Tab-separated table of N, CA, C and O in Angstrom:
chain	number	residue	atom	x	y	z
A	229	UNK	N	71.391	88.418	-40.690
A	229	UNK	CA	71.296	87.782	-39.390
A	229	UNK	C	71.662	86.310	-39.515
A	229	UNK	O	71.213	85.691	-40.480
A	230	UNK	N	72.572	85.586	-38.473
A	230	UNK	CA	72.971	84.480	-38.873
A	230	UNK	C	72.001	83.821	-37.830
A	230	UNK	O	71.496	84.475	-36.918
A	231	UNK	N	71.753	82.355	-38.045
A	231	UNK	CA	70.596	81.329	-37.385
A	231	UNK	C	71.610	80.510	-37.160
A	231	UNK	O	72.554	80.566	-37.948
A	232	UNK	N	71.656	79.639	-36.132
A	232	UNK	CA	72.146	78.179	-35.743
A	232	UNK	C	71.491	77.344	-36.229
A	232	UNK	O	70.278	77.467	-36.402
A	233	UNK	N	72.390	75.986	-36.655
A	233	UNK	CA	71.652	75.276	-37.166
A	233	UNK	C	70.288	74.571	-35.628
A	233	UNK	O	70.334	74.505	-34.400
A	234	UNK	N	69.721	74.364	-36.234
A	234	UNK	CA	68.234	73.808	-35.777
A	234	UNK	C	68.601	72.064	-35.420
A	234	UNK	O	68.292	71.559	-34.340
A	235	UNK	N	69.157	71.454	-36.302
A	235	UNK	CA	69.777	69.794	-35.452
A	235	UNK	C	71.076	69.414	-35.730
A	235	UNK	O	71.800	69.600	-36.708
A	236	UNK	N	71.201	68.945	-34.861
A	236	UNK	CA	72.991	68.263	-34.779
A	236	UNK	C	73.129	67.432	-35.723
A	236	UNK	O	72.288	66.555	-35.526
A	237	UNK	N	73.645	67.233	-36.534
A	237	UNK	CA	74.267	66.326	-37.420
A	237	UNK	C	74.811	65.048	-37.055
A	237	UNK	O	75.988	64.843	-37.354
A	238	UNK	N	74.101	64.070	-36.404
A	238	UNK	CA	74.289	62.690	-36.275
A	238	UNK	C	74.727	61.572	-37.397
A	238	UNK	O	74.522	61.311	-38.582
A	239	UNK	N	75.458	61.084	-36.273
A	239	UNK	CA	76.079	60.357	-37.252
A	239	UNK	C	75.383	58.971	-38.177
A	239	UNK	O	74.910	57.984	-37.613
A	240	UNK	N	75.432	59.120	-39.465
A	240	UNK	CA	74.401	57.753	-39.834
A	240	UNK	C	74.971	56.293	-39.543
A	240	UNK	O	76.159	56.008	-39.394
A	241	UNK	N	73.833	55.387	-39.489
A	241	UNK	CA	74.924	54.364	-38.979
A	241	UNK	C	75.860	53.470	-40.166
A	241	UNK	O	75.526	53.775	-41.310
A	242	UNK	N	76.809	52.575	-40.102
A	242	UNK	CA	77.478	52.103	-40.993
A	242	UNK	C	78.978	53.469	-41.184
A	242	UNK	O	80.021	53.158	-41.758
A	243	UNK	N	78.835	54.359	-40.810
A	243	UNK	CA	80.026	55.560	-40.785
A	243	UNK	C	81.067	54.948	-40.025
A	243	UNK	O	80.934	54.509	-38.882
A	244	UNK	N	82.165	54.939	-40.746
A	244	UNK	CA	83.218	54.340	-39.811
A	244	UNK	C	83.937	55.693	-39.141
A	244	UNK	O	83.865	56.703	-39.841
A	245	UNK	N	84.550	55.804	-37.994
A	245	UNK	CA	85.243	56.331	-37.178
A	245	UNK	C	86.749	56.226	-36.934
A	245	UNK	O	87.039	55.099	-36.533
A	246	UNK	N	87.492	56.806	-37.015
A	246	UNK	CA	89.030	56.525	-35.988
A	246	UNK	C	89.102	57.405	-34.933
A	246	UNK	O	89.270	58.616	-35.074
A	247	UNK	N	88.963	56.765	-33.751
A	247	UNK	CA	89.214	57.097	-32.313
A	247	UNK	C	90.986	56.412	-31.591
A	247	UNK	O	91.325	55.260	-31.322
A	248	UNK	N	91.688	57.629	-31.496
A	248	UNK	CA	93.240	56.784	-30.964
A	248	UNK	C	93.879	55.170	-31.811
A	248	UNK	O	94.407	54.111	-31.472
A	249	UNK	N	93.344	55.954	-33.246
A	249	UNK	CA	94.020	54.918	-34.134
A	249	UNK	C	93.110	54.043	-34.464
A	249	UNK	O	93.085	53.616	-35.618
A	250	UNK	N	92.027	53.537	-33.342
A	250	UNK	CA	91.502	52.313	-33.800
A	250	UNK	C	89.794	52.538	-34.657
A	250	UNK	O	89.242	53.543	-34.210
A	251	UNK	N	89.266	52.081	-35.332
A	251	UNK	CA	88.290	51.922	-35.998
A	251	UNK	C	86.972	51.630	-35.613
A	251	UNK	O	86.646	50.532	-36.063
A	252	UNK	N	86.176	52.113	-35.032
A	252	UNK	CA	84.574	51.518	-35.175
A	252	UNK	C	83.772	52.047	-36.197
A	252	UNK	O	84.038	53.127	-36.724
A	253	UNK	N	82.595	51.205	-36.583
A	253	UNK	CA	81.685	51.687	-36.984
A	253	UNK	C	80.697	51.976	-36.837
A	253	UNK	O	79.990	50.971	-36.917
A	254	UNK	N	80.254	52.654	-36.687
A	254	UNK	CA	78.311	53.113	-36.035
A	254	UNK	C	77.664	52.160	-36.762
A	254	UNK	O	77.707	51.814	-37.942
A	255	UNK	N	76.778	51.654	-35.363
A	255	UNK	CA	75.214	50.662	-35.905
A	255	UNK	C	74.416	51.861	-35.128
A	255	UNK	O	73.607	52.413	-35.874
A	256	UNK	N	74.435	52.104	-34.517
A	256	UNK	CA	72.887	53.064	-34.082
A	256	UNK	C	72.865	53.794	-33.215
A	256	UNK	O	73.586	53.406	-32.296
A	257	UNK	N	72.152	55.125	-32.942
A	257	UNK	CA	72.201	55.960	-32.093
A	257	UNK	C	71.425	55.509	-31.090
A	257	UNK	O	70.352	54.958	-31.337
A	258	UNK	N	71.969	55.727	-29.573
A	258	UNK	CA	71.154	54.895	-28.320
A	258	UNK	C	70.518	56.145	-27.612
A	258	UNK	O	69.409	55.966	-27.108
A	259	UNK	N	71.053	57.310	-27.520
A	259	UNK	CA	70.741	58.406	-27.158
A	259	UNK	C	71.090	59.852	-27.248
A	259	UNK	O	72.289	60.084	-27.399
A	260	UNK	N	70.360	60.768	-27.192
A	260	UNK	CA	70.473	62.316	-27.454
A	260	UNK	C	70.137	62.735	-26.130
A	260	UNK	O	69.024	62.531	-25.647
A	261	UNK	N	71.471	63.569	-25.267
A	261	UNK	CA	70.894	64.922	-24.314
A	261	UNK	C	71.054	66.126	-24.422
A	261	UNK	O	70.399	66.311	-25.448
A	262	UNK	N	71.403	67.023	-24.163
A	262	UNK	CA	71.344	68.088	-23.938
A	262	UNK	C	73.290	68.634	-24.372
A	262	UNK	O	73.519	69.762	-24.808
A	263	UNK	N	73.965	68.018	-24.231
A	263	UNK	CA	75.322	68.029	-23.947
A	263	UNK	C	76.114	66.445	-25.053
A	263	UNK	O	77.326	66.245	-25.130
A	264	UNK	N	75.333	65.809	-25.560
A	264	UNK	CA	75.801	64.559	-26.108
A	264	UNK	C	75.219	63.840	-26.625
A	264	UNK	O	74.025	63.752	-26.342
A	265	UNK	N	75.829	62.945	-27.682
A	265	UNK	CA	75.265	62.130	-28.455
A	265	UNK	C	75.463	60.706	-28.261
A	265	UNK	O	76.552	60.562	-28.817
A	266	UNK	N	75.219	59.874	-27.954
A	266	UNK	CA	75.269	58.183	-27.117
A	266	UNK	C	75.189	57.293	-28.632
A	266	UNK	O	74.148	57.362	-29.286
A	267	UNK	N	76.585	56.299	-29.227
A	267	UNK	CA	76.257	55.635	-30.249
A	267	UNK	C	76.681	54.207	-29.667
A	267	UNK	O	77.534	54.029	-28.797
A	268	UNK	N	75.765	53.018	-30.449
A	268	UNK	CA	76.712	51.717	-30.505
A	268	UNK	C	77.836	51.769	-31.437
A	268	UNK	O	77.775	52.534	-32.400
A	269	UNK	N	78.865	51.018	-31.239
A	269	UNK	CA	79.484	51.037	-32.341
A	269	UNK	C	80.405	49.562	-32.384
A	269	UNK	O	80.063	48.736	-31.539
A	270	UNK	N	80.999	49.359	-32.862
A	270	UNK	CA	81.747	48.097	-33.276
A	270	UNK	C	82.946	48.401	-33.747
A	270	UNK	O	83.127	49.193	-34.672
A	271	UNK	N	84.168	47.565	-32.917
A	271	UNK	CA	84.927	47.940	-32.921
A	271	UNK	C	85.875	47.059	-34.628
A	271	UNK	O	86.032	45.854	-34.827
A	272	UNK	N	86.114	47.705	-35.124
A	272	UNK	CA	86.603	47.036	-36.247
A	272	UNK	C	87.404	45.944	-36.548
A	272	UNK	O	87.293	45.403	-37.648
A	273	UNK	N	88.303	45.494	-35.608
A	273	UNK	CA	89.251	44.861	-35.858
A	273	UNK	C	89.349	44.137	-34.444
A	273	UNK	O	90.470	43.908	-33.990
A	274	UNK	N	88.184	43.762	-33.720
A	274	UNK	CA	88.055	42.653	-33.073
A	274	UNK	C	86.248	42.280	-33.038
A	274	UNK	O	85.967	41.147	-32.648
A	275	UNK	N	85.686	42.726	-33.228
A	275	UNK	CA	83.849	42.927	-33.482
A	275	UNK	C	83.684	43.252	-32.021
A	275	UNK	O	82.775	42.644	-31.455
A	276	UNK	N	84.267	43.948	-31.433
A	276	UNK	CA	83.800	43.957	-29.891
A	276	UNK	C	82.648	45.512	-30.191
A	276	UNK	O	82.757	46.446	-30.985
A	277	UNK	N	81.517	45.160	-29.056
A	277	UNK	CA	80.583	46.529	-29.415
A	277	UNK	C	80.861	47.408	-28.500
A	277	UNK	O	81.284	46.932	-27.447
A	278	UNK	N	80.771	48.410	-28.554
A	278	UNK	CA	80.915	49.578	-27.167
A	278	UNK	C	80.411	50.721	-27.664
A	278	UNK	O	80.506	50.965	-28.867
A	279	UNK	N	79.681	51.750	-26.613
A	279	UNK	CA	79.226	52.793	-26.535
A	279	UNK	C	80.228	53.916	-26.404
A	279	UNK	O	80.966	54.110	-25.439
A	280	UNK	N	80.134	54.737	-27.680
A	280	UNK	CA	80.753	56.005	-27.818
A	280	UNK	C	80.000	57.582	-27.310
A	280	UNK	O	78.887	57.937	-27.699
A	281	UNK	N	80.497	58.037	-26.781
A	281	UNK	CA	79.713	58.906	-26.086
A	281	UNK	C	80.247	60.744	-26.858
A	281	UNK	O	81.178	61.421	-26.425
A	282	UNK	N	79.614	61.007	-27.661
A	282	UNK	CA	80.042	62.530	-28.575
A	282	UNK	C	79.789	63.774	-27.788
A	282	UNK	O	78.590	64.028	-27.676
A	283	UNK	N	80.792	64.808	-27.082
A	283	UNK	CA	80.540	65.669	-26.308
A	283	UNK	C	80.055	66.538	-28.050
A	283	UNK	O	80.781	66.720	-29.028
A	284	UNK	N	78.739	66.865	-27.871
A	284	UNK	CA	78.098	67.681	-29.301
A	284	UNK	C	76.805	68.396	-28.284
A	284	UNK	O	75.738	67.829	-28.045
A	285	UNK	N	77.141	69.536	-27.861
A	285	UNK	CA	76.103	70.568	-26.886
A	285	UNK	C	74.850	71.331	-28.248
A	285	UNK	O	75.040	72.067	-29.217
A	286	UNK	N	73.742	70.752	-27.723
A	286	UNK	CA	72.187	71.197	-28.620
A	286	UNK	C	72.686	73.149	-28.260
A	286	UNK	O	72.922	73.708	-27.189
A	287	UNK	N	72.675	73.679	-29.669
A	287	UNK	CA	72.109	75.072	-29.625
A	287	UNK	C	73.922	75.931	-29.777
A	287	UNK	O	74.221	77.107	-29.572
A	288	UNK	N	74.715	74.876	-30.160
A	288	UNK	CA	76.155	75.943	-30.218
A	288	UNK	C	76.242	75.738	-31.664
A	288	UNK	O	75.733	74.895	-32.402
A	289	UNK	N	76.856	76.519	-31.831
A	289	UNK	CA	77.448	76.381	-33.680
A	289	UNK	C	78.402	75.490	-34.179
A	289	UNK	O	79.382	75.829	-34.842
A	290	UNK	N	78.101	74.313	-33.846
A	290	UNK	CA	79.081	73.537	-34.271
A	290	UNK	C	78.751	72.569	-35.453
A	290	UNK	O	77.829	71.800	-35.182
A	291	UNK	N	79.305	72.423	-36.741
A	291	UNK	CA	78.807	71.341	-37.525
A	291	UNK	C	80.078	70.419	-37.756
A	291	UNK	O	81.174	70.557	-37.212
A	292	UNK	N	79.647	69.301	-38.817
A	292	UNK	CA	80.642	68.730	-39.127
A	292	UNK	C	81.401	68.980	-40.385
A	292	UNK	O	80.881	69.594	-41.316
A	293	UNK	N	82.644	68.509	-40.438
A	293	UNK	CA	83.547	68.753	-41.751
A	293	UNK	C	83.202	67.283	-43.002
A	293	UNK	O	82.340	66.414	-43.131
A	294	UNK	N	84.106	67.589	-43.514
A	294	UNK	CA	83.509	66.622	-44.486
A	294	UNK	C	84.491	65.336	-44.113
A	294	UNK	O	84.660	64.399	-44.893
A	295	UNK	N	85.244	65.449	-42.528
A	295	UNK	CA	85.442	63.851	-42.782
A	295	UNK	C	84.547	63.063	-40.919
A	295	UNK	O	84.703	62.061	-40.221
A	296	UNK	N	83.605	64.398	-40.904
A	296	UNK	CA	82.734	64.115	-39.886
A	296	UNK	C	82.829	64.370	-38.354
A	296	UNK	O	82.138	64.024	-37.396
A	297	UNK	N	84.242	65.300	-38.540
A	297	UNK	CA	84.588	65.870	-37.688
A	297	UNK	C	84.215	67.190	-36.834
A	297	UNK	O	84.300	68.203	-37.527
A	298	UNK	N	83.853	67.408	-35.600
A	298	UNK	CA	82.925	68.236	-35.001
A	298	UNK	C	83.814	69.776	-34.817
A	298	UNK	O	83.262	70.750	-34.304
């Protein structure tokens, strides 16, 4: 019998990202719902901060790969 995993695999902070080429890095998770994961992040190559928003739905089978990809 296979089980789902039990928690989403959030991202730790200091993990850098590439989103459309450009770079942030996670400082901290702001929120968890039902449908998504809410991070600060910093944008690498100007320090600007902005909120990344992870479509990651509680209770589907989804994990990450090993370069943190959903």
């Amino acid at each position: 019998m296979y089980v789902l995993p039990t928690e989403r695999q959030i991202l730790p902070n200091n993990t850098t990202i590439t989103l459309n080429g450009t770079e942030y890095k996670i400082l901290d998770t702001k929120g968890r719902g039902a449908s998504c994961v809410v991070y600060l992040a910093e944008n690498c190559s100007n320090n600007r901060r902005v909120l990344i928003k992870e479509f990651y739905p509680k209770k589907c089978d989804i994990t990450r790969d090993e370069n943190n990809n959903l």
